[in-house]
Coordinates of C-alpha atoms and ligand atoms in Angstrom, one line a residue:
M1 CA 94.3 149.3 72.4
K2 CA 97.1 147.0 73.7
F3 CA 99.6 144.7 72.2
Y4 CA 100.5 141.8 74.5
H5 CA 103.6 140.1 73.1
N6 CA 106.4 137.7 74.2
I7 CA 103.8 135.1 75.3
S8 CA 105.8 131.8 75.2
K9 CA 102.7 129.7 74.7
L10 CA 99.0 130.4 74.4
Y11 CA 96.5 127.5 74.9
T12 CA 92.8 127.9 74.1
P13 CA 89.8 125.9 73.3
I14 CA 88.3 126.9 70.0
G15 CA 84.8 127.8 68.8
F16 CA 81.8 130.0 69.4
T17 CA 79.6 127.1 70.6
R18 CA 79.8 124.5 73.4
A19 CA 82.2 121.6 73.1
K20 CA 80.3 118.3 73.3
G21 CA 82.0 115.0 73.9
A22 CA 85.6 113.9 74.1
L23 CA 86.8 114.9 70.7
A24 CA 85.6 118.5 70.8
M25 CA 86.4 119.0 74.5
G26 CA 89.9 117.6 74.0
Q27 CA 90.8 120.1 71.2
I28 CA 93.1 122.8 72.4
R29 CA 94.9 125.2 70.1
E30 CA 98.5 125.8 71.1
I31 CA 100.4 128.8 69.8
T32 CA 104.2 129.2 70.4
N33 CA 105.6 132.7 70.7
A34 CA 102.1 134.2 70.7
A35 CA 100.7 137.8 70.8
I36 CA 97.3 139.3 71.4
L37 CA 96.1 142.7 70.2
T38 CA 93.1 144.1 72.0
D39 CA 90.8 147.0 70.8
D40 CA 89.4 149.9 72.8
D41 CA 86.2 147.9 73.6
G42 CA 88.3 145.3 75.3
L43 CA 87.8 142.7 72.5
I44 CA 90.5 140.6 70.7
E45 CA 91.5 142.4 67.5
A46 CA 94.1 139.8 66.6
V47 CA 95.6 136.7 68.2
G48 CA 98.2 134.3 66.8
T49 CA 101.9 134.0 66.5
Y50 CA 104.0 137.1 67.0
A51 CA 104.5 137.3 63.2
E52 CA 100.8 137.0 62.4
V53 CA 99.8 139.7 64.9
A54 CA 102.7 141.9 63.8
V55 CA 101.2 142.0 60.3
K56 CA 97.9 143.3 61.7
L57 CA 99.8 145.8 63.9
A58 CA 101.8 147.2 60.9
A59 CA 98.6 147.8 59.0
A60 CA 97.0 149.7 61.9
P61 CA 96.8 153.5 61.9
W62 CA 97.7 153.7 65.6
S63 CA 100.4 152.5 67.8
P64 CA 99.1 150.6 70.8
D65 CA 100.7 150.2 74.2
A66 CA 103.1 147.3 73.9
I67 CA 103.1 145.0 76.9
N68 CA 106.0 142.5 77.2
C69 CA 104.6 139.3 78.8
R70 CA 108.1 138.1 79.7
G71 CA 107.7 134.6 78.2
L72 CA 104.6 133.8 80.4
V73 CA 101.9 131.4 79.3
A74 CA 98.4 132.7 78.4
L75 CA 95.1 130.9 78.9
P76 CA 91.5 132.2 78.7
G77 CA 90.2 133.5 82.0
F78 CA 88.2 130.9 83.9
V79 CA 84.4 131.2 83.7
D80 CA 83.2 129.9 87.0
S81 CA 79.5 129.2 86.2
H82 CA 78.2 128.0 89.6
T83 CA 78.9 129.8 92.8
H84 CA 77.1 131.0 96.0
A85 CA 80.0 133.4 96.6
V86 CA 77.9 136.2 98.1
F87 CA 76.9 135.4 101.7
M88 CA 77.4 136.3 105.3
G89 CA 79.1 134.1 107.9
E90 CA 81.5 131.3 107.3
R91 CA 80.7 127.8 108.6
S92 CA 84.0 126.3 109.6
M93 CA 82.3 124.8 112.6
E94 CA 80.3 122.5 110.3
F95 CA 83.5 121.5 108.6
G96 CA 84.8 120.4 111.9
L97 CA 81.6 118.4 112.6
R98 CA 81.9 116.6 109.2
A99 CA 85.4 115.7 110.1
E100 CA 83.9 114.0 113.2
G101 CA 81.6 112.0 110.9
R102 CA 78.4 114.0 110.8
S103 CA 76.8 114.2 107.3
Y104 CA 75.8 117.3 105.5
Q105 CA 72.1 116.3 105.9
E106 CA 72.4 115.6 109.6
I107 CA 74.0 119.0 110.2
A108 CA 71.3 120.7 108.2
Q109 CA 68.6 118.9 110.2
A110 CA 70.3 120.1 113.4
G111 CA 69.9 123.7 112.4
G112 CA 73.2 124.1 110.5
G113 CA 73.5 124.2 106.8
I114 CA 71.8 126.6 104.5
R115 CA 69.4 127.8 107.2
S116 CA 72.3 128.9 109.4
S117 CA 73.6 131.1 106.5
V118 CA 70.1 132.4 106.1
E119 CA 70.1 133.6 109.8
Q120 CA 73.2 135.6 109.1
V121 CA 72.0 137.1 105.8
R122 CA 68.6 138.2 107.1
G123 CA 68.9 141.7 108.6
A124 CA 72.0 142.5 106.6
T125 CA 71.8 145.2 103.9
A126 CA 73.0 144.7 100.4
E127 CA 75.9 147.0 101.2
Q128 CA 76.9 144.9 104.3
I129 CA 76.7 141.7 102.3
A130 CA 78.8 143.2 99.5
D131 CA 81.4 144.3 102.1
Y132 CA 81.6 140.8 103.5
S133 CA 81.8 139.0 100.2
R134 CA 84.2 141.4 98.3
K135 CA 87.3 139.6 99.4
Y136 CA 86.1 136.3 97.9
I137 CA 85.3 137.9 94.6
L138 CA 88.7 139.6 94.5
S139 CA 90.4 136.4 95.5
A140 CA 88.6 134.6 92.6
L141 CA 89.9 137.2 90.2
K142 CA 93.5 136.9 91.6
L143 CA 93.2 133.1 91.0
G144 CA 92.4 133.6 87.3
T145 CA 88.6 133.8 87.1
T146 CA 87.3 136.7 85.0
T147 CA 83.6 135.8 84.8
L148 CA 81.6 134.5 87.7
E149 CA 78.0 133.4 88.3
V150 CA 76.5 134.2 91.7
K151 CA 73.3 132.7 93.1
S152 CA 71.1 134.1 95.9
G153 CA 69.5 131.5 98.1
Y154 CA 70.6 132.5 101.6
G155 CA 67.8 135.0 102.1
L156 CA 64.6 133.0 101.5
T157 CA 62.4 136.1 101.7
A158 CA 61.9 138.6 98.8
E159 CA 63.7 141.3 100.7
S160 CA 66.8 139.2 101.6
E161 CA 67.0 137.4 98.2
L162 CA 67.0 140.9 96.6
A163 CA 69.7 142.1 99.0
L164 CA 71.9 139.2 98.0
L165 CA 71.3 139.8 94.3
Q166 CA 71.9 143.6 94.7
A167 CA 75.2 142.8 96.6
A168 CA 76.3 140.6 93.7
A169 CA 75.5 143.3 91.2
Q170 CA 77.3 145.9 93.3
L171 CA 80.4 143.8 93.3
G172 CA 80.1 143.4 89.6
R173 CA 80.2 147.2 89.2
E174 CA 82.9 147.8 91.9
T175 CA 85.4 145.1 91.0
P176 CA 86.8 144.1 87.6
M177 CA 85.0 140.7 88.0
E178 CA 82.1 140.2 85.5
I179 CA 79.2 138.8 87.6
H180 CA 76.1 137.1 86.3
T181 CA 73.2 136.6 88.8
T182 CA 70.9 133.7 89.5
F183 CA 67.8 133.8 91.7
L184 CA 67.8 130.7 93.9
G185 CA 64.9 131.4 96.3
A186 CA 64.2 127.6 96.1
H187 CA 67.4 126.7 97.9
A188 CA 65.7 125.5 101.2
V189 CA 62.5 126.0 103.0
P190 CA 62.9 128.5 105.8
K191 CA 61.9 127.7 109.4
G192 CA 58.3 128.2 110.3
V193 CA 56.9 128.0 106.7
T194 CA 55.4 124.9 105.2
Q195 CA 56.8 123.5 102.0
A196 CA 53.7 124.3 99.9
D197 CA 53.5 127.8 101.3
Y198 CA 57.1 128.4 100.6
V199 CA 56.9 127.2 96.9
H200 CA 53.9 129.6 96.6
Q201 CA 56.0 132.5 98.0
V202 CA 58.8 131.8 95.7
I203 CA 56.5 131.9 92.6
H204 CA 54.1 134.6 93.6
D205 CA 56.1 136.9 95.9
Q206 CA 59.9 136.6 95.3
L207 CA 60.0 135.9 91.6
P208 CA 57.9 138.8 90.5
K209 CA 60.0 141.2 92.6
V210 CA 63.2 139.8 91.3
V211 CA 61.9 140.2 87.7
K212 CA 60.6 143.7 88.3
Q213 CA 64.0 144.9 89.6
N214 CA 65.8 143.0 86.8
A215 CA 67.9 141.5 89.6
A216 CA 68.7 138.1 88.0
A217 CA 69.3 136.6 84.5
F218 CA 68.7 133.0 85.6
C219 CA 66.5 131.1 88.0
D220 CA 67.8 127.9 89.7
V221 CA 66.1 125.4 92.1
F222 CA 67.8 122.9 94.5
C223 CA 65.9 119.9 93.1
D224 CA 66.9 117.1 95.4
E225 CA 65.7 114.7 98.1
G226 CA 64.8 116.7 101.2
Y227 CA 64.7 120.0 99.3
F228 CA 62.4 120.6 96.3
T229 CA 60.6 117.8 94.4
N230 CA 60.7 117.5 90.6
Q231 CA 57.1 118.7 90.5
E232 CA 57.9 121.8 92.6
T233 CA 61.0 122.4 90.5
R234 CA 58.9 122.2 87.3
E235 CA 56.4 124.7 88.6
I236 CA 59.0 127.2 89.8
L237 CA 61.1 127.0 86.7
L238 CA 58.1 127.3 84.3
A239 CA 57.0 130.4 86.2
A240 CA 60.5 131.8 85.9
E241 CA 60.7 131.1 82.2
N242 CA 57.3 132.8 81.7
S243 CA 58.8 135.8 83.4
G244 CA 61.7 135.9 81.0
L245 CA 64.4 134.3 83.2
K246 CA 66.7 131.6 81.8
L247 CA 66.9 128.3 83.7
R248 CA 69.4 126.2 85.6
M249 CA 69.1 123.4 88.1
H250 CA 70.9 121.8 91.0
A251 CA 70.2 118.2 90.0
D252 CA 70.9 114.6 91.3
E253 CA 73.4 115.7 93.9
L254 CA 72.2 113.9 97.1
A255 CA 69.9 111.4 95.3
D256 CA 68.9 110.5 91.8
T257 CA 65.5 112.0 91.3
G258 CA 65.6 112.2 87.5
G259 CA 66.8 115.8 87.8
A260 CA 69.1 115.7 84.9
S261 CA 66.3 114.6 82.5
L262 CA 64.0 117.3 83.9
A263 CA 66.7 120.0 83.3
V264 CA 67.1 118.8 79.7
E265 CA 63.3 118.7 79.2
L266 CA 62.9 122.3 80.5
R267 CA 65.8 123.4 78.3
A268 CA 67.8 124.6 81.3
Y269 CA 71.2 126.0 80.5
S270 CA 72.8 123.7 83.0
A271 CA 72.2 120.7 85.3
D272 CA 74.6 121.0 88.2
H273 CA 76.3 118.6 90.6
L274 CA 75.1 115.2 89.2
L275 CA 76.9 113.1 91.8
K276 CA 74.1 110.5 91.6
V277 CA 73.0 111.0 88.0
S278 CA 71.5 107.8 86.4
D279 CA 72.3 106.3 83.0
A280 CA 69.1 107.8 81.6
G281 CA 70.1 111.2 82.9
I282 CA 73.5 110.8 81.2
Q283 CA 71.9 109.9 77.9
A284 CA 69.5 112.9 78.2
L285 CA 72.4 115.3 78.7
A286 CA 74.3 113.7 75.9
A287 CA 71.4 114.3 73.5
S288 CA 70.8 117.9 74.6
D289 CA 71.9 120.8 72.4
R290 CA 71.4 123.2 75.4
T291 CA 72.0 121.7 78.8
I292 CA 75.6 121.7 80.1
A293 CA 76.5 119.1 82.7
T294 CA 78.2 121.2 85.3
L295 CA 80.4 119.3 87.7
L296 CA 81.6 120.6 91.1
P297 CA 84.4 118.3 92.3
T298 CA 85.4 120.4 95.3
T299 CA 81.9 119.9 96.7
A300 CA 82.3 116.1 96.4
L301 CA 85.7 116.4 98.0
S302 CA 84.3 118.5 100.8
L303 CA 81.3 116.2 101.4
R304 CA 83.5 113.1 101.1
A305 CA 81.2 111.8 98.4
P306 CA 82.2 110.0 95.2
Y307 CA 82.9 112.4 92.2
A308 CA 80.3 112.8 89.4
P309 CA 80.8 110.4 86.5
A310 CA 82.6 112.9 84.2
R311 CA 84.1 110.2 82.0
S312 CA 80.7 108.6 81.3
L313 CA 79.1 112.0 80.6
I314 CA 81.9 113.1 78.2
D315 CA 82.2 109.7 76.5
A316 CA 78.4 109.6 76.0
G317 CA 78.7 113.0 74.2
A318 CA 77.6 115.5 76.9
A319 CA 79.1 119.0 77.2
V320 CA 80.7 119.1 80.6
A321 CA 81.7 122.3 82.5
I322 CA 83.5 122.5 85.9
A323 CA 82.9 125.1 88.5
T324 CA 83.8 125.9 92.2
D325 CA 80.3 125.9 93.8
C326 CA 82.0 128.4 96.1
N327 CA 79.8 128.5 99.2
P328 CA 80.4 128.5 103.0
G329 CA 78.8 125.1 103.5
S330 CA 79.9 122.5 101.0
S331 CA 82.7 124.0 99.0
M332 CA 84.7 126.8 100.5
T333 CA 87.0 127.6 97.6
E334 CA 87.2 130.1 94.7
N335 CA 90.2 128.3 93.1
M336 CA 89.4 127.1 89.6
Q337 CA 93.0 125.9 89.1
F338 CA 92.4 123.4 91.9
V339 CA 89.0 122.4 90.5
M340 CA 90.9 121.5 87.3
T341 CA 93.3 119.4 89.4
L342 CA 90.4 117.4 90.8
A343 CA 88.8 117.1 87.4
V344 CA 91.9 115.4 86.2
I345 CA 92.9 113.4 89.2
G346 CA 89.5 112.7 90.7
M347 CA 87.3 112.5 87.6
Q348 CA 89.7 111.2 85.0
M349 CA 89.3 114.1 82.6
S350 CA 92.2 114.9 80.4
V351 CA 94.0 118.2 80.9
Q352 CA 92.6 119.5 77.7
E353 CA 89.0 118.5 78.6
A354 CA 89.4 120.2 82.0
L355 CA 90.5 123.4 80.4
T356 CA 87.6 123.4 78.0
A357 CA 85.2 122.6 80.9
A358 CA 86.6 125.5 82.9
T359 CA 86.4 128.1 80.1
L360 CA 84.4 127.5 77.0
N361 CA 81.8 125.2 78.5
G362 CA 81.5 127.3 81.6
S363 CA 80.7 130.3 79.3
A364 CA 78.1 128.1 77.5
A365 CA 76.4 127.3 80.8
L366 CA 75.9 131.1 81.1
G367 CA 74.8 131.6 77.5
L368 CA 78.1 133.4 76.8
E369 CA 79.9 131.1 74.4
R370 CA 79.8 133.5 71.5
T371 CA 81.7 136.2 73.4
H372 CA 83.6 134.5 76.2
G373 CA 85.6 131.3 77.0
T374 CA 88.2 131.2 74.2
L375 CA 91.0 133.5 72.9
E376 CA 89.8 134.1 69.4
L377 CA 89.1 137.1 67.1
G378 CA 86.2 139.2 68.3
K379 CA 85.8 137.6 71.7
R380 CA 86.4 139.4 75.0
A381 CA 90.1 139.9 75.8
D382 CA 89.8 138.0 79.1
F383 CA 93.0 136.1 79.7
V384 CA 95.5 135.1 82.4
L385 CA 99.3 135.0 82.3
Y386 CA 100.8 132.1 84.2
D387 CA 104.4 131.2 85.2
I388 CA 104.1 127.6 84.0
P389 CA 106.1 125.5 81.5
S390 CA 103.2 123.6 80.0
L391 CA 99.4 123.4 80.1
A392 CA 99.5 120.2 82.1
Y393 CA 101.6 121.9 84.8
L394 CA 98.4 123.9 85.8
P395 CA 96.4 121.0 87.3
Y396 CA 99.7 119.1 88.1
H397 CA 100.7 121.8 90.6
I398 CA 98.3 120.9 93.3
A399 CA 96.4 123.5 95.3
V400 CA 98.8 126.3 94.4
S401 CA 98.2 129.3 92.1
D402 CA 100.6 130.1 89.3
V403 CA 98.8 133.2 88.2
I404 CA 101.0 136.3 87.5
S405 CA 98.6 138.7 85.9
V406 CA 94.9 138.7 85.1
I407 CA 93.6 140.7 82.1
K408 CA 89.9 141.6 81.9
N409 CA 88.5 143.4 78.8
G410 CA 92.1 144.0 77.7
M411 CA 93.3 145.6 80.9
I412 CA 95.6 144.1 83.6
V413 CA 93.2 144.1 86.6
S414 CA 95.0 141.8 89.1
G415 CA 98.5 140.7 89.9
E416 CA 101.7 142.2 88.4
Q417 CA 101.5 145.2 86.1
L418 CA 103.9 144.1 83.3
Ligands
NIG1 O1 75.5 123.8 95.8 N1 73.4 122.1 96.9 C1 72.9 123.1 97.3 N2 73.5 124.2 97.8 C2 74.9 124.4 98.0 C3 75.3 124.3 99.4 C4 74.9 125.5 100.1 C5 75.3 125.5 101.6 O2 75.6 124.5 102.2 O3 75.3 126.6 102.1 C6 75.7 123.6 97.0 O4 76.4 122.7 97.4
FE2 FE1 75.4 125.0 94.4

């Protein structure tokens, strides 16, 4: 049990459900001279002004550890709901080629891209993959992310996909980061296999093994031009749903295939990327009470593509989340503070909307909105202390981290011990 006090300002979205549209996403509670009391299960026992929390404290039969937060500012930990952060082999060479004008698709066709990561992952054990990826997970934690989704998709055989998922689970046990796993066997078709045979393998070989080992909570498909068709996506996701997995989708990134509408129809938890989403797709997302529109602005930046239409989505009434898409090809970052910067500068989101997108709506994309994503009574005590004078300073301070300490389940797990 811990009593965090002397928090100059606390900012948090509010609610135990997704925030849809501009009004809900823009609502941020601001508490001056705040305190947080956490219980032994790592949940928030009380949160409010110092005076409010002190009343709770006086009534308690125990005296908790008091932690002086030195006037720092508290925000909920980021929930990064879309990453491929467990992999082998960086791809800075491709970054150089893109700088010379080659496109992501051209590089993929020449043997780079996802398939080149696959070559590095195959033959590696789960242990080796975890060893390689640990530093990125710890770096994300240091930058204020307390819950992270990780996808497979660089193995493309049952054995290697499982190794990636096992590595992610291992890192979830070994580090303070809370990790949720997604099976993305349908990320690309590996060399030497036909498209139809590969879809068959995903459904009849990989998926049953992933389910049997309980290795993933979600199934995702890279539904896009040159990757998997809407029909293939539907088949794979329906099979996954029948096996008890929850669904998500890479949709309308490289081309508008109607992916967003398909995600809504299949009741996927999220439709991700959406750089090319159509008006019909925007309307479908706005009408959904399930599917979060997850936008990944560092990917657009990295691919030199126009940003997703965040404003149209939010104004139409969709629930928007933002995430890093951390991966060695199209988005080499684990910095959610910088993703907020791009959401504001590049996608015209308000500072308040960007915070909601990076916390509460990220948690909803993982089905965790009742327990994560805001600083409210009964939720997980996952918060970050920053050396900033205001909420807007966070995205305003470009590409620099202002994190001082990261608290997961009520404990300081990264940064300064106060
Ligand atoms: O989300 N869009 C598909 N997959 C990744 C890229 C993976 C890679 O290039 O390694 C993405 O951007
Ligand atoms: Fe992705």
